[in-house]
Backbone as CSV, one residue per row, in Angstrom:
resi,resn,N_x,N_y,N_z,CA_x,CA_y,CA_z,C_x,C_y,C_z
1,ASP,131.925,16.839,-33.539,131.025,15.744,-33.866,131.231,14.605,-32.887
2,GLY,130.172,13.914,-32.555,130.234,12.813,-31.614,130.219,11.463,-32.298
3,VAL,130.217,10.454,-31.470,130.208,9.072,-31.943,129.170,8.297,-31.142
4,ILE,128.397,7.480,-31.834,127.483,6.556,-31.181,128.183,5.207,-31.116
5,VAL,128.164,4.580,-29.943,128.782,3.261,-29.773,127.684,2.254,-29.479
6,LEU,127.617,1.226,-30.315,126.653,0.142,-30.137,127.420,-1.130,-29.802
7,ARG,126.961,-1.846,-28.798,127.579,-3.113,-28.420,126.520,-4.199,-28.550
8,VAL,126.823,-5.208,-29.354,125.903,-6.318,-29.583,126.615,-7.595,-29.156
9,ALA,126.076,-8.285,-28.156,126.732,-9.481,-27.619,125.833,-10.699,-27.765
10,ASP,126.478,-11.865,-27.821,125.742,-13.119,-27.827,126.371,-14.068,-26.812
11,ASP,125.791,-15.234,-26.668,126.337,-16.209,-25.729,126.798,-17.472,-26.444
12,GLY,127.210,-17.305,-27.703,127.682,-18.428,-28.504,129.096,-18.840,-28.135
13,PRO,129.788,-19.512,-29.054,131.131,-20.019,-28.766,132.212,-18.939,-28.739
14,GLY,131.903,-17.749,-29.209,132.896,-16.675,-29.214,133.806,-16.754,-30.424
15,VAL,134.782,-15.873,-30.460,135.740,-15.799,-31.557,137.132,-15.982,-30.964
16,PRO,137.835,-17.037,-31.361,139.195,-17.208,-30.846,140.068,-16.015,-31.247
17,PRO,140.899,-15.510,-30.347,141.724,-14.333,-30.654,142.560,-14.487,-31.921
18,GLU,143.025,-15.693,-32.207,143.855,-15.893,-33.398,143.060,-15.826,-34.699
19,ARG,141.737,-15.819,-34.608,140.889,-15.710,-35.803,140.198,-14.359,-35.922
20,ALA,140.297,-13.545,-34.901,139.558,-12.267,-34.878,139.915,-11.374,-36.058
21,HIS,141.151,-11.417,-36.518,141.562,-10.542,-37.624,140.897,-10.913,-38.944
22,ALA,140.407,-12.151,-39.083,139.881,-12.627,-40.364,138.363,-12.636,-40.461
23,ILE,137.651,-12.426,-39.367,136.207,-12.661,-39.404,135.431,-11.686,-40.289
24,PHE,136.014,-10.558,-40.634,135.332,-9.606,-41.508,135.726,-9.797,-42.970
25,ASP,136.628,-10.736,-43.245,137.042,-11.015,-44.625,135.905,-11.694,-45.383
26,PRO,135.767,-11.382,-46.694,134.720,-12.050,-47.466,134.974,-13.557,-47.531
27,PHE,133.927,-14.317,-47.378,133.912,-15.779,-47.487,134.608,-16.491,-46.334
28,TYR,135.022,-15.761,-45.293,135.604,-16.433,-44.128,134.465,-17.027,-43.305
29,THR,134.558,-18.297,-43.013,133.543,-18.959,-42.198,134.173,-20.120,-41.444
30,THR,133.607,-20.440,-40.327,134.033,-21.622,-39.578,133.006,-22.737,-39.746
31,LYS,131.974,-22.465,-40.528,130.918,-23.449,-40.737,131.353,-24.488,-41.774
32,ALA,130.727,-25.633,-41.701,131.003,-26.709,-42.656,130.521,-26.297,-44.048
33,PRO,131.102,-26.865,-45.110,130.636,-26.558,-46.473,129.134,-26.759,-46.608
34,GLY,128.490,-25.798,-47.260,127.053,-25.846,-47.459,126.238,-25.294,-46.295
35,ARG,126.908,-24.824,-45.237,126.206,-24.332,-44.044,126.269,-22.807,-43.906
36,GLY,126.913,-22.123,-44.834,126.994,-20.667,-44.762,128.005,-20.143,-45.758
37,THR,127.846,-18.879,-46.131,128.726,-18.306,-47.159,129.880,-17.505,-46.592
38,GLY,129.775,-17.069,-45.342,130.813,-16.229,-44.788,130.734,-14.788,-45.274
39,LEU,129.566,-14.352,-45.697,129.427,-12.980,-46.195,128.760,-12.037,-45.206
40,GLY,128.109,-12.542,-44.185,127.348,-11.697,-43.269,128.172,-10.615,-42.604
41,LEU,129.272,-10.980,-41.950,130.090,-9.977,-41.262,130.819,-9.072,-42.239
42,ASN,131.156,-9.582,-43.425,131.790,-8.728,-44.419,130.836,-7.652,-44.902
43,ILE,129.571,-7.999,-45.083,128.574,-7.012,-45.507,128.370,-5.967,-44.418
44,VAL,128.284,-6.394,-43.162,128.166,-5.447,-42.048,129.370,-4.514,-42.029
45,TYR,130.567,-5.067,-42.174,131.797,-4.262,-42.183,131.744,-3.212,-43.296
46,ARG,131.335,-3.617,-44.494,131.282,-2.679,-45.628,130.269,-1.563,-45.392
47,ILE,129.115,-1.888,-44.820,128.100,-0.864,-44.549,128.612,0.116,-43.494
48,VAL,129.156,-0.407,-42.401,129.632,0.442,-41.302,130.762,1.363,-41.775
49,THR,131.727,0.813,-42.520,132.855,1.650,-42.965,132.430,2.641,-44.046
50,ARG,131.406,2.314,-44.812,130.907,3.259,-45.824,130.392,4.532,-45.157
51,TYR,129.883,4.395,-43.936,129.385,5.550,-43.185,130.433,6.093,-42.209
52,ARG,131.707,5.812,-42.504,132.859,6.306,-41.732,132.871,5.787,-40.297
53,GLY,132.315,4.613,-40.103,132.321,3.990,-38.789,133.355,2.885,-38.705
54,SER,133.333,2.195,-37.589,134.224,1.052,-37.412,133.493,-0.045,-36.660
55,ILE,133.989,-1.266,-36.811,133.435,-2.412,-36.102,134.596,-3.277,-35.641
56,SER,134.456,-3.792,-34.421,135.480,-4.687,-33.882,134.786,-5.760,-33.057
57,VAL,135.545,-6.774,-32.689,134.997,-7.869,-31.887,135.885,-8.079,-30.673
58,GLU,135.245,-8.434,-29.567,135.966,-8.727,-28.333,135.180,-9.797,-27.581
59,PRO,135.796,-10.466,-26.625,135.044,-11.459,-25.846,133.900,-10.792,-25.088
60,ALA,132.775,-11.474,-25.019,131.614,-10.948,-24.292,131.631,-11.444,-22.859
61,ASP,131.014,-10.689,-21.978,130.889,-11.105,-20.580,130.115,-12.411,-20.457
62,THR,129.262,-12.693,-21.440,128.436,-13.898,-21.415,129.184,-15.127,-21.906
63,GLY,130.419,-14.947,-22.363,131.195,-16.059,-22.881,131.172,-16.152,-24.386
64,GLY,130.375,-15.357,-25.056,130.294,-15.363,-26.508,131.176,-14.284,-27.100
65,ALA,130.618,-13.562,-28.051,131.336,-12.476,-28.720,130.563,-11.177,-28.535
66,CYS,131.291,-10.083,-28.507,130.682,-8.760,-28.429,131.215,-7.936,-29.596
67,PHE,130.318,-7.496,-30.450,130.692,-6.646,-31.577,130.452,-5.203,-31.173
68,VAL,131.462,-4.371,-31.391,131.393,-2.965,-31.019,131.390,-2.143,-32.302
69,LEU,130.304,-1.427,-32.534,130.172,-0.566,-33.704,130.281,0.879,-33.250
70,ARG,131.078,1.649,-33.943,131.225,3.073,-33.677,130.823,3.831,-34.939
71,LEU,129.806,4.662,-34.798,129.284,5.412,-35.939,129.312,6.905,-35.636
72,PRO,129.785,7.702,-36.584,129.827,9.146,-36.352,128.426,9.738,-36.351
73,VAL,128.263,10.780,-35.564,127.003,11.493,-35.486,127.133,12.749,-36.347
74,ALA,126.239,12.909,-37.293,126.255,14.100,-38.117,125.466,15.195,-37.438
75,GLN,126.012,16.394,-37.453,125.303,17.526,-36.866,124.415,18.161,-37.922
76,VAL,123.186,18.423,-37.548,122.248,19.091,-38.451,122.395,20.588,-38.217
77,ARG,122.608,21.304,-39.277,122.806,22.756,-39.153,121.705,23.515,-39.791
């Protein structure tokens, strides 16, 4: 079985390395109170892992963040 790798990058402020471990936690946010719930990346993480995939973050070439999703490919028989 193979793996599909998707890379999604932006040119925002990026993710500091010391915070990268927490960004998929529920309710983790760097936004001010009332500006976000911190659930978006947690929901993405739950969907990806439910399908036996993985997601990680790394610095993007553009200076922002690059999210790398790895999803297994099912073979049709």
